Amino acid sequence: MLLKDRIAVVTGAGSGIGRAGALMMGKEGAVVIIADRDAVSGEAVVAAIRAAGGRAEAVATDVSDDAQIDHLISTTLDKHGRIDILHNHAGIQVGGALTEVDSEGMDASWRINVRAHFLAAKLAMPSMIEQGGGVIVNTASNSGVFYDREMIAYATSKHAVVAMTRQMAVDYAKYNVRVNALCPGWVDTPFNDPFIAQMGGRAAIENYVRTKIPMKRWASAEEIAEGILFLVSDRSSFMTGQALVIDGGESIA
Ligand code: NAD
């Protein structure tokens, strides 16, 4: 097992990529703390990990609320004494170009995509230093490394996640804390439902994906979870400050 007895906290783990990563961590022996704002889906992921023979618990957490992030990190430390893995995954996509996005959309993107990652990492870092190391994965997006459609709030906040990841990595490498960014492209999860609706439905998005992505398809959440497992395990033991792009070639086309 790659993660035997490691304590892993995953935000936004109730669905999609976060869920797939959490299931994989559970399979590899970690104790997974499922931190989703949706308590029902959080508990369902806990049940799925336990049914597969793993260990998990849910701490319902809305990462847009500082007090709830504080509660997540402090209860985990109180109960388990350490956090080995922090996967900051919850995020939002506010669509639109400069003249279409209102200030509230920009603020919300910053608050959930960037500030929440910052705060959870800030609160977990002292214990990682004290215990001699740890791993942080910040979910960005391939929208954190390139620009395409009209997504100013999303692209700006996701680029900030990559920048913040690099800054954390360089500052805390001496404490054996590795920090990397996860940058998926199109992944078939409910996250894209609003964009699919905006595009005019499933057939339209399938056509978009076929023409825009060099590999001509979506990723599954499980394909992205393979990257998560790589980043949170010792398989990436000499890697820090990097943006792992898993996008079927979209950002280099
Ligand atoms: P998803 O919609 O399948 O799941 C998101 C989960 O996060 C849900 O369970 C939801 O309840 C939870 N959540 C939402 N807001 C929250 C909050 N404020 N606090 C706590 N939990 C919250 O989504 P997904 O596909 O796993 O994507 C989520 C993350 O992955 C985002 O950061 C997104 O930017 C990134 N991402 C997704 C894609 C994609 O195509 N799916 C591509 C690139 C990056």
XYZ file of C-alpha atoms and ligand atoms in Angstrom:
297
model
C 0.000 0.000 0.000
C 1.343 3.396 -1.010
C -0.306 5.465 1.747
C -0.597 3.080 4.697
C -1.904 4.910 7.825
C -1.383 8.378 6.354
C -3.942 10.981 7.360
C -5.382 12.649 4.262
C -7.776 15.591 4.102
C -9.615 16.155 0.803
C -11.912 19.148 0.243
C -14.688 18.824 -2.333
C -14.382 15.033 -2.028
C -18.101 14.331 -2.335
C -18.164 14.065 -6.128
C -16.122 13.880 -9.308
C -12.337 14.148 -9.200
C -12.099 14.729 -5.433
C -14.204 11.617 -4.815
C -12.133 9.486 -7.208
C -8.904 10.647 -5.547
C -10.306 9.997 -2.076
C -11.419 6.478 -3.049
C -7.946 5.754 -4.392
C -6.255 7.104 -1.253
C -8.568 4.910 0.851
C -7.636 1.870 -1.236
C -3.960 2.654 -0.653
C -4.350 2.603 3.130
C -4.844 6.265 4.034
C -7.370 7.461 6.593
C -9.350 9.873 4.411
C -11.158 12.889 5.843
C -13.930 13.779 3.388
C -14.540 17.528 3.565
C -17.453 18.480 1.333
C -20.110 21.108 1.932
C -22.709 18.511 0.882
C -22.943 16.282 3.963
C -24.978 13.604 2.173
C -22.478 13.059 -0.637
C -19.620 13.259 1.873
C -21.140 10.432 3.914
C -21.739 8.419 0.734
C -18.032 8.606 -0.125
C -17.136 7.553 3.410
C -19.452 4.551 3.021
C -17.877 3.648 -0.349
C -14.346 3.768 1.096
C -15.376 1.642 4.075
C -17.194 -0.839 1.816
C -13.913 -1.300 -0.056
C -12.145 -2.074 3.236
C -10.674 1.397 3.800
C -10.902 4.002 6.538
C -12.659 7.346 6.140
C -14.721 9.905 7.987
C -16.656 12.991 6.937
C -16.315 16.530 8.277
C -18.947 18.606 6.474
C -17.089 21.737 5.384
C -17.921 24.713 3.212
C -14.511 26.076 2.232
C -15.952 29.515 1.530
C -16.233 29.895 5.321
C -12.947 30.454 7.202
C -14.381 29.118 10.469
C -15.326 25.828 8.787
C -11.822 25.389 7.345
C -10.399 26.089 10.781
C -12.755 23.493 12.275
C -11.785 20.909 9.622
C -8.060 21.241 10.239
C -8.229 21.553 14.028
C -10.612 18.594 14.546
C -8.465 16.429 12.284
C -5.325 17.369 14.213
C -7.089 16.858 17.563
C -8.304 13.419 16.547
C -5.389 12.060 14.518
C -2.464 14.150 15.723
C -1.195 14.845 12.202
C -2.098 15.624 8.609
C 0.171 13.899 6.079
C -1.774 14.841 2.962
C -3.882 17.895 2.227
C -5.683 17.925 -1.106
C -7.332 21.306 -1.607
C -9.772 20.405 -4.334
C -13.108 22.269 -3.994
C -13.473 25.006 -6.582
C -15.976 26.946 -8.671
C -16.186 28.038 -12.277
C -17.670 31.447 -13.004
C -17.903 31.792 -16.780
C -17.601 34.916 -18.883
C -15.252 37.520 -20.325
C -14.197 40.732 -18.592
C -17.344 42.690 -19.418
C -19.635 39.799 -18.455
C -18.307 38.844 -15.021
C -19.493 40.909 -12.087
C -17.312 41.750 -9.105
C -19.159 39.226 -6.943
C -18.230 36.426 -9.384
C -14.603 37.501 -9.278
C -14.646 37.681 -5.464
C -16.269 34.240 -5.127
C -13.700 32.713 -7.513
C -10.878 34.178 -5.474
C -12.452 33.133 -2.161
C -13.087 29.480 -3.059
C -10.396 28.724 -5.651
C -7.476 30.552 -4.042
C -8.124 31.855 -0.536
C -9.552 28.554 0.772
C -6.478 26.647 -0.491
C -4.283 29.301 1.153
C -6.049 29.080 4.497
C -6.208 25.268 4.727
C -2.515 25.014 3.811
C -1.598 27.769 6.276
C -3.406 25.954 9.103
C -1.991 22.506 8.258
C 1.599 23.632 7.634
C 2.821 23.981 11.258
C 1.921 20.363 12.034
C 3.570 19.176 8.799
C 6.749 21.021 9.765
C 6.643 19.618 13.282
C 6.154 16.033 12.115
C 8.993 16.292 9.595
C 7.101 16.626 6.332
C 3.883 16.380 4.392
C 2.268 16.761 1.002
C -0.106 19.416 -0.290
C -1.896 19.180 -3.624
C -3.753 22.260 -4.794
C -6.262 21.650 -7.543
C -5.897 24.265 -10.260
C -6.873 23.369 -13.840
C -5.241 23.453 -17.244
C -6.885 26.907 -17.171
C -4.059 27.646 -14.714
C -1.429 27.232 -17.432
C -3.084 28.483 -20.634
C -5.914 30.712 -21.857
C -8.752 29.820 -24.188
C -12.418 30.631 -23.904
C -14.060 33.483 -22.034
C -13.267 32.579 -18.435
C -11.567 35.546 -16.828
C -12.481 34.734 -13.215
C -11.693 31.040 -13.576
C -8.427 31.418 -15.515
C -7.171 34.209 -13.268
C -7.904 32.330 -10.047
C -6.486 29.056 -11.377
C -3.292 30.778 -12.540
C -3.077 32.171 -9.005
C -3.353 28.641 -7.594
C -0.331 27.589 -9.661
C 1.635 30.671 -8.563
C 0.707 30.161 -4.910
C 1.671 26.483 -5.142
C 5.125 27.382 -6.454
C 5.615 29.970 -3.721
C 4.565 27.528 -0.987
C 6.827 24.868 -2.487
C 9.921 27.037 -2.531
C 9.328 28.340 1.001
C 8.648 24.980 2.668
C 10.834 22.506 0.753
C 13.420 22.779 3.542
C 10.840 21.288 5.909
C 10.241 18.327 3.601
C 6.777 19.580 2.664
C 6.065 19.079 -1.032
C 3.434 21.228 -2.736
C 2.211 20.613 -6.281
C -0.718 21.740 -8.401
C -3.115 19.407 -10.187
C -4.204 20.744 -13.579
C -6.900 18.636 -15.220
C -8.474 19.432 -18.569
C -11.987 18.269 -19.465
C -13.150 15.660 -16.983
C -16.602 14.163 -17.190
C -18.115 15.223 -13.847
C -21.089 17.359 -12.755
C -18.685 20.328 -12.513
C -19.198 21.023 -16.217
C -23.022 20.901 -16.161
C -23.430 24.709 -16.276
C -21.046 25.008 -19.236
C -22.787 22.118 -21.000
C -26.118 23.901 -20.552
C -24.557 27.121 -21.852
C -23.217 25.235 -24.894
C -26.659 23.831 -25.695
C -26.551 20.323 -24.278
C -24.614 17.076 -24.305
C -24.333 16.647 -28.094
C -22.859 20.126 -28.458
C -20.283 19.559 -25.717
C -19.307 16.162 -27.140
C -18.631 17.866 -30.468
C -16.657 20.620 -28.704
C -14.514 18.079 -26.850
C -13.917 16.050 -30.053
C -12.716 19.103 -31.948
C -10.811 20.948 -29.169
C -8.967 18.113 -27.454
C -6.147 16.425 -29.392
C -7.065 13.076 -27.788
C -10.672 13.758 -28.875
C -12.307 12.783 -25.598
C -12.897 13.671 -21.950
C -10.876 12.234 -19.092
C -12.583 10.051 -16.535
C -12.269 11.126 -12.898
C -10.316 7.899 -12.310
C -7.654 8.946 -14.840
C -7.125 12.154 -12.871
C -7.064 10.196 -9.603
C -3.975 8.362 -10.915
C -2.252 11.760 -11.031
C -3.480 12.596 -7.533
C -2.096 9.328 -6.191
C 1.242 10.066 -7.844
C 1.387 13.537 -6.288
C 0.342 12.539 -2.759
C 2.504 9.413 -2.549
C 6.247 8.844 -2.366
C 6.155 8.051 -6.092
C 6.697 11.811 -6.565
C 9.154 12.133 -3.669
C 11.534 14.588 -5.417
C 8.840 16.685 -7.081
C 7.677 20.010 -5.679
C 6.360 23.283 -7.073
C 5.125 21.719 -10.302
C 1.851 21.898 -12.193
C 0.853 18.413 -13.323
C -1.249 18.918 -16.449
C -3.519 16.009 -17.425
C -5.599 17.286 -20.321
C -5.343 15.072 -23.396
C -3.062 17.660 -24.996
C -5.513 20.578 -24.939
C -3.110 23.149 -23.521
C -0.340 22.423 -26.021
C -2.485 22.252 -29.164
P -17.742 18.013 -8.982
O -18.790 18.998 -9.297
O -17.904 16.605 -9.465
O -17.508 17.957 -7.387
C -17.267 19.102 -6.652
C -17.535 18.802 -5.189
O -17.108 19.950 -4.454
C -19.019 18.598 -4.891
O -19.177 17.430 -4.087
C -19.415 19.875 -4.154
O -20.419 19.651 -3.169
C -18.093 20.279 -3.523
N -18.029 21.700 -3.249
C -18.388 22.737 -4.050
N -18.201 23.906 -3.426
C -17.709 23.611 -2.206
C -17.330 24.384 -1.095
N -17.466 25.721 -1.108
N -16.850 23.748 0.004
C -16.733 22.404 0.029
N -17.106 21.618 -0.975
C -17.589 22.204 -2.088
O -16.392 18.669 -9.497
P -14.927 18.113 -9.937
O -14.981 17.724 -11.358
O -14.356 17.194 -8.946
O -14.145 19.516 -9.933
C -13.893 20.214 -8.805
C -12.510 20.834 -8.841
O -11.730 20.333 -9.937
C -12.549 22.338 -9.001
O -11.485 22.927 -8.270
C -12.323 22.525 -10.487
O -11.819 23.793 -10.809
C -11.333 21.420 -10.762
N -11.325 21.029 -12.188
C -12.351 20.316 -12.714
C -12.325 20.000 -14.071
C -13.426 19.197 -14.728
O -13.503 19.205 -15.970
N -14.287 18.510 -13.986
C -11.241 20.409 -14.856
C -10.214 21.156 -14.268
C -10.270 21.451 -12.920
